[in-house]
Short mmCIF file of C-alpha atoms in Angstrom, two decimals:
data_model
loop_
_atom_site.label_atom_id
_atom_site.label_comp_id
_atom_site.label_asym_id
_atom_site.label_seq_id
_atom_site.Cartn_x
_atom_site.Cartn_y
_atom_site.Cartn_z
CA MET H 1 47.21 76.87 108.13
CA ALA H 2 49.85 76.71 110.85
CA ALA H 3 49.57 80.48 111.34
CA LEU H 4 45.79 80.26 111.75
CA ALA H 5 46.08 77.27 114.10
CA ALA H 6 48.54 79.23 116.24
CA LEU H 7 45.95 81.98 116.72
CA ALA H 8 43.18 79.59 117.78
CA PRO H 9 43.04 75.79 117.92
CA ALA H 10 40.72 73.83 115.68
CA VAL H 11 37.45 72.61 117.18
CA ALA H 12 36.97 68.82 117.21
CA GLY H 13 33.82 68.52 115.12
CA GLU H 14 33.36 64.88 116.06
CA ASP H 15 32.71 65.97 119.65
CA ILE H 16 29.81 68.23 118.64
CA PRO H 17 26.37 66.56 118.27
CA ALA H 18 24.85 66.78 114.82
CA GLU H 19 21.61 68.78 114.64
CA SER H 20 20.26 66.91 111.63
CA ALA H 21 20.72 63.77 109.58
CA SER H 22 22.23 65.93 106.86
CA GLN H 23 24.88 67.36 109.21
CA SER H 24 25.75 63.89 110.41
CA TYR H 25 26.07 62.42 106.93
CA PHE H 26 28.11 65.24 105.37
CA ARG H 27 30.20 65.69 108.53
CA VAL H 28 29.18 69.30 109.04
CA ARG H 29 28.53 70.88 112.44
CA GLU H 30 27.13 74.21 113.58
CA VAL H 31 28.82 75.91 116.50
CA GLU H 32 29.87 79.41 117.62
CA LEU H 33 33.46 80.09 116.49
CA SER H 34 35.88 82.96 116.82
CA ASP H 35 36.95 84.70 113.62
CA GLN H 36 40.28 82.88 113.77
CA GLN H 37 38.66 79.49 114.25
CA ALA H 38 36.19 80.12 111.42
CA ALA H 39 39.11 81.03 109.16
CA LEU H 40 41.00 77.89 110.16
CA HIS H 41 38.09 75.54 109.57
CA GLY H 42 37.29 77.21 106.25
CA ALA H 43 40.94 76.83 105.25
CA LEU H 44 40.83 73.15 106.20
CA VAL H 45 37.82 72.60 103.93
CA ILE H 46 39.60 74.38 101.09
CA HIS H 47 42.81 72.43 101.71
CA ARG H 48 40.99 69.12 101.39
CA GLY H 49 39.16 70.40 98.33
CA LEU H 50 42.37 71.48 96.64
CA GLU H 51 44.04 68.16 97.37
CA ASP H 52 41.15 66.28 95.80
CA LEU H 53 41.04 68.60 92.77
CA CYS H 54 44.51 67.33 91.90
CA GLU H 55 42.83 64.02 91.02
CA ALA H 56 39.20 64.90 90.23
CA PRO H 57 38.41 64.93 86.49
CA LEU H 58 36.75 68.34 86.63
CA SER H 59 36.48 70.50 83.52
CA GLY H 60 38.83 73.46 83.22
CA ALA H 61 35.94 75.92 83.38
CA ASP H 62 34.54 74.43 86.58
CA LEU H 63 38.02 74.16 88.05
CA ALA H 64 38.50 77.90 87.54
CA LEU H 65 35.10 78.71 89.10
CA GLU H 66 35.64 76.50 92.13
CA VAL H 67 39.16 77.81 92.78
CA ALA H 68 37.87 81.39 92.41
CA GLY H 69 35.28 80.64 95.09
CA MET H 70 37.96 79.12 97.32
CA ARG H 71 40.17 82.18 96.90
CA GLN H 72 37.29 84.53 97.70
CA SER H 73 36.38 82.54 100.81
CA LEU H 74 39.96 82.78 102.05
CA LEU H 75 39.91 86.54 101.53
CA ASP H 76 36.62 86.87 103.39
CA LEU H 77 37.50 84.50 106.23
CA THR H 78 40.97 85.91 106.87
CA GLY H 79 40.11 89.55 106.19
CA ALA H 80 42.92 89.83 103.64
CA ALA H 81 42.79 92.49 100.95
CA PRO H 82 42.59 91.05 97.41
CA ASP H 83 45.97 92.49 96.41
CA ALA H 84 47.58 90.98 99.53
CA ALA H 85 46.13 87.49 99.07
CA HIS H 86 49.39 85.91 97.93
CA GLU H 87 51.19 87.29 100.98
CA ARG H 88 48.56 86.41 103.57
CA VAL H 89 47.57 82.89 102.48
CA PRO H 90 49.96 80.29 103.99
CA ASP H 91 51.88 78.06 101.60
CA THR H 92 50.40 75.02 103.31
CA LEU H 93 47.03 75.82 101.71
CA LEU H 94 48.42 74.92 98.30
CA PRO H 95 47.88 71.40 96.93
CA VAL H 96 50.43 68.91 98.22
CA ALA H 97 51.95 66.03 96.35
CA GLY H 98 49.83 62.88 96.30
CA PRO H 99 51.04 59.45 97.39
CA ASP H 100 53.08 57.23 95.11
CA PRO H 101 50.98 55.13 92.71
CA GLY H 102 49.67 52.02 94.36
CA THR H 103 50.09 53.27 97.93
CA GLY H 104 46.96 55.40 98.25
CA PRO H 105 43.35 54.51 99.04
CA SER H 106 41.23 52.43 96.70
CA LEU H 107 39.31 54.18 93.95
CA GLU H 108 36.06 53.39 95.72
CA SER H 109 37.14 55.02 98.99
CA ALA H 110 38.50 58.02 97.06
CA TRP H 111 35.14 58.40 95.28
CA SER H 112 33.23 58.22 98.57
CA ALA H 113 35.56 60.80 100.11
CA ARG H 114 35.16 63.07 97.07
CA TRP H 115 31.39 63.00 97.48
CA LEU H 116 31.77 64.44 100.98
CA ILE H 117 34.65 66.83 100.16
CA GLY H 118 32.82 68.44 97.24
CA HIS H 119 29.68 68.87 99.33
CA GLN H 120 31.65 70.47 102.16
CA VAL H 121 33.13 73.00 99.71
CA HIS H 122 29.57 73.64 98.49
CA VAL H 123 28.40 74.23 102.08
CA LEU H 124 31.26 76.68 102.63
CA PHE H 125 30.33 78.58 99.45
CA ASN H 126 26.66 78.71 100.53
CA LEU H 127 27.54 80.19 103.91
CA CYS H 128 29.98 82.72 102.45
CA ALA H 129 27.47 83.72 99.77
CA ALA H 130 24.75 84.18 102.39
CA VAL H 131 26.99 86.49 104.39
CA ALA H 132 28.03 88.46 101.28
CA VAL H 133 24.41 88.96 100.15
CA ALA H 134 23.35 89.93 103.69
CA ASP H 135 26.22 92.45 103.86
CA ALA H 136 25.20 93.92 100.50
CA THR H 137 21.58 94.21 101.62
CA ASP H 138 22.65 96.00 104.79
CA HIS H 139 24.79 98.43 102.78
CA LEU H 140 21.85 99.14 100.47
CA ARG H 141 19.59 99.85 103.44
CA HIS H 142 22.11 102.43 104.61
CA GLY H 143 22.51 104.00 101.18
CA ASP H 144 26.07 102.77 100.61
CA ASP H 145 25.76 101.53 97.04
CA GLU H 146 29.53 101.40 96.52
CA ALA H 147 30.05 98.91 99.34
CA ALA H 148 27.03 96.93 98.18
CA LEU H 149 28.54 96.58 94.70
CA GLY H 150 31.64 94.95 96.12
CA ARG H 151 29.75 92.44 98.24
CA LEU H 152 27.36 91.56 95.41
CA ALA H 153 30.39 90.88 93.22
CA ASP H 154 31.80 88.61 95.95
CA ALA H 155 28.47 86.78 96.21
CA THR H 156 28.45 86.23 92.45
CA VAL H 157 31.83 84.50 92.69
CA TYR H 158 30.42 82.10 95.27
CA VAL H 159 27.17 81.41 93.41
CA SER H 160 29.12 80.77 90.21
CA GLY H 161 31.10 78.26 92.25
CA PHE H 162 27.99 76.39 93.47
CA PRO H 163 27.59 74.16 90.40
CA ALA H 164 31.36 73.75 90.09
CA ALA H 165 31.56 72.38 93.64
CA MET H 166 28.59 70.09 93.01
CA ASN H 167 30.22 68.81 89.82
CA HIS H 168 33.42 68.26 91.83
CA ALA H 169 31.48 66.06 94.27
CA SER H 170 29.93 64.21 91.33
CA THR H 171 33.11 63.41 89.41
CA ILE H 172 32.58 59.77 90.27
CA PRO H 173 31.10 57.01 88.11
CA ALA H 174 27.31 57.21 88.00
CA ASP H 175 27.12 53.46 88.55
CA TYR H 176 29.15 53.78 91.75
CA TYR H 177 26.87 56.58 92.94
CA MET H 178 23.78 54.45 92.28
CA THR H 179 25.08 51.25 93.87
CA ALA H 180 27.25 52.49 96.74
CA ILE H 181 26.41 56.09 97.68
CA ARG H 182 22.75 56.78 96.95
CA GLN H 183 21.52 54.09 99.33
CA THR H 184 23.55 55.59 102.19
CA MET H 185 21.44 58.78 102.04
CA ALA H 186 18.06 57.08 102.54
CA PRO H 187 16.45 54.76 105.09
CA PRO H 188 17.46 52.42 106.59
CA SER H 189 20.94 54.01 106.41
CA THR H 190 19.53 57.37 107.58
CA ASP H 191 16.43 58.25 109.57
CA ILE H 192 15.04 60.35 106.72
CA PRO H 193 15.96 60.74 103.03
CA LEU H 194 18.60 63.45 102.62
CA SER H 195 17.97 66.51 100.46
CA GLY H 196 19.76 69.74 99.66
CA ARG H 197 16.81 71.59 101.19
CA GLN H 198 17.98 70.37 104.60
CA HIS H 199 21.33 72.18 104.45
CA ARG H 200 21.25 75.19 106.77
CA GLY H 201 23.75 77.03 104.58
CA TYR H 202 21.42 76.70 101.59
CA LYS H 203 18.47 77.96 103.64
CA LEU H 204 20.49 80.95 104.84
CA PHE H 205 21.50 81.80 101.27
CA ARG H 206 17.94 81.59 99.94
CA ALA H 207 16.70 83.78 102.81
CA ALA H 208 19.47 86.32 102.08
CA MET H 209 18.48 86.44 98.40
CA LYS H 210 14.84 87.01 99.37
CA ASN H 211 15.84 89.90 101.64
CA LEU H 212 18.03 91.42 98.92
CA LEU H 213 15.16 91.53 96.45
CA THR H 214 12.90 93.04 99.10
CA VAL H 215 15.34 95.93 99.42
CA LEU H 216 16.18 96.11 95.70
CA PRO H 217 12.99 95.07 93.85
CA ASP H 218 13.25 97.53 90.93
CA PRO H 219 12.72 96.12 87.42
CA TYR H 220 15.93 96.03 85.40
CA GLU H 221 15.14 99.01 83.16
CA GLN H 222 14.29 101.28 86.10
CA LEU H 223 17.35 100.27 88.11
CA ALA H 224 19.63 100.57 85.09
CA ALA H 225 18.42 104.13 84.50
CA ARG H 226 19.06 105.06 88.12
CA ALA H 227 22.12 102.96 88.99
CA PRO H 228 23.53 101.07 85.98
CA GLU H 229 26.40 99.42 87.91
CA LEU H 230 24.02 98.15 90.54
CA ALA H 231 21.65 96.81 87.88
CA GLY H 232 24.54 95.03 86.20
CA ILE H 233 25.96 93.33 89.29
CA ARG H 234 22.52 92.38 90.63
CA GLY H 235 21.80 90.89 87.21
CA ALA H 236 25.05 88.92 87.24
CA LEU H 237 24.17 87.45 90.65
CA LEU H 238 20.66 86.48 89.57
CA GLU H 239 21.92 84.99 86.30
CA ALA H 240 24.43 82.89 88.26
CA ASP H 241 21.59 81.71 90.50
CA ILE H 242 19.54 80.64 87.47
CA VAL H 243 22.52 78.88 85.91
CA ASP H 244 23.07 77.00 89.17
CA ALA H 245 19.50 75.69 88.95
CA GLU H 246 19.94 74.78 85.28
CA ARG H 247 23.14 72.89 85.90
CA HIS H 248 21.56 71.02 88.79
CA VAL H 249 19.04 69.66 86.27
CA THR H 250 21.72 68.34 83.92
CA LEU H 251 23.83 67.00 86.78
CA ALA H 252 20.88 65.06 88.18
CA TYR H 253 20.16 63.61 84.74
CA SER H 254 23.75 62.42 84.38
CA MET H 255 23.67 60.71 87.79
CA VAL H 256 20.13 59.28 88.15
CA HIS H 257 18.65 59.67 84.64
CA LEU H 258 14.83 59.73 84.99
CA ARG H 259 14.56 58.16 88.42
CA ARG H 260 12.77 59.84 91.29
CA SER H 261 14.76 61.73 93.91
CA ILE H 262 15.23 59.84 97.18
CA ALA H 263 13.63 62.81 98.98
CA GLN H 264 10.92 63.56 96.44
CA ARG H 265 7.40 64.15 97.71
CA PRO H 266 4.71 61.75 96.41
CA GLU H 267 2.70 64.62 94.94
CA GLY H 268 5.71 65.98 93.03
CA PRO H 269 6.70 65.39 89.39
CA ASP H 270 7.51 61.91 88.13
CA ASN H 271 11.29 62.22 88.48
CA ALA H 272 14.09 64.29 89.99
CA VAL H 273 14.96 66.01 86.72
CA ALA H 274 11.38 67.23 86.22
CA GLU H 275 11.22 68.56 89.78
CA LEU H 276 14.53 70.39 89.44
CA ARG H 277 13.42 71.82 86.11
CA LEU H 278 10.30 73.23 87.78
CA MET H 279 12.52 74.86 90.40
CA ARG H 280 14.60 76.40 87.61
CA HIS H 281 11.49 77.71 85.84
CA ARG H 282 10.10 79.30 89.01
CA ARG H 283 13.40 81.02 89.68
CA ALA H 284 13.72 82.21 86.08
CA ALA H 285 10.16 83.53 86.16
CA GLN H 286 10.80 85.44 89.39
CA TYR H 287 13.99 86.99 88.04
CA ALA H 288 12.75 87.74 84.50
CA PRO H 289 11.86 91.42 85.10
CA LEU H 290 15.02 91.96 87.16
CA ILE H 291 17.67 91.00 84.60
CA ARG H 292 18.54 92.28 81.17
CA PHE H 293 17.86 89.05 79.29
CA GLY H 294 15.05 87.61 81.38
CA ASP H 295 13.20 84.45 80.41
CA HIS H 296 9.88 86.18 79.72
CA TYR H 297 8.42 83.15 77.95
CA ILE H 298 8.66 81.15 81.16
CA ALA H 299 7.54 84.14 83.25
CA ASP H 300 4.39 84.51 81.10
CA ALA H 301 3.70 80.78 81.28
CA VAL H 302 4.07 80.69 85.07
CA ALA H 303 1.84 83.78 85.44
CA SER H 304 -0.77 82.14 83.21
CA LEU H 305 -0.79 78.97 85.29
CA ARG H 306 -1.19 80.95 88.50
CA HIS H 307 -4.25 82.75 87.15
CA SER H 308 -5.87 79.76 85.48
#
């Protein structure tokens, strides 16, 4: 961190106006940065995330996925080669010892901070994934399948980390979320109800995925016959994207049960879980012909509804 700060000073985010209610709430800003500044601010997000992971009751599997995403983001942001990661990453990025028992913040303030920290890691993963997918798409357009394979693999690491980062943010009591946090994301606390759809990083990632499938639309069997490695890594990325949607359903159920989302449209399903499940089904139906073990039952059902 000190080495990155020496190359370029950190930008004071508090001095930059927020462009949306979502940016203001989650303390995220959008501004032009040098490569060194982008690396520093990404490292700061990871540093805070690692510190909190020392206390967050995250499962071992999710811990591994989130840390893998953090490692990949450091490699991408600093330009380090994977085999040089341990030499290039400063020691100060490692978790530091926590305060003595009884001297730290209250549990409630730690939970509120965790909600923001986990979401900031998620935003970082979204942005890095969007860049990796866009890079892969560009390589494919220029016929460089080998380079595309590497960037699709990087993107898969990030997308696999999406639900892990969200679970990190949500390792707080559901009752505390309902009574203390949920109300801060809706009027009168905010001008509009907050939703993941408002995150620019998420929009960039979804647009990058759409562009990728425009360039590489081949059904799985055809692509596997022509380029088996490419079919496999594209499939891994799409599977991770489906799993992210599936885990969002179960996470929402654990936090809000069958209540409506605070940002749910009146014409939508009766509750947040049902709406998220529809999003999962649409994604699975779209990807069904593109992956080896596609959900063809859902794809057929969605096709039938569209033609009815």
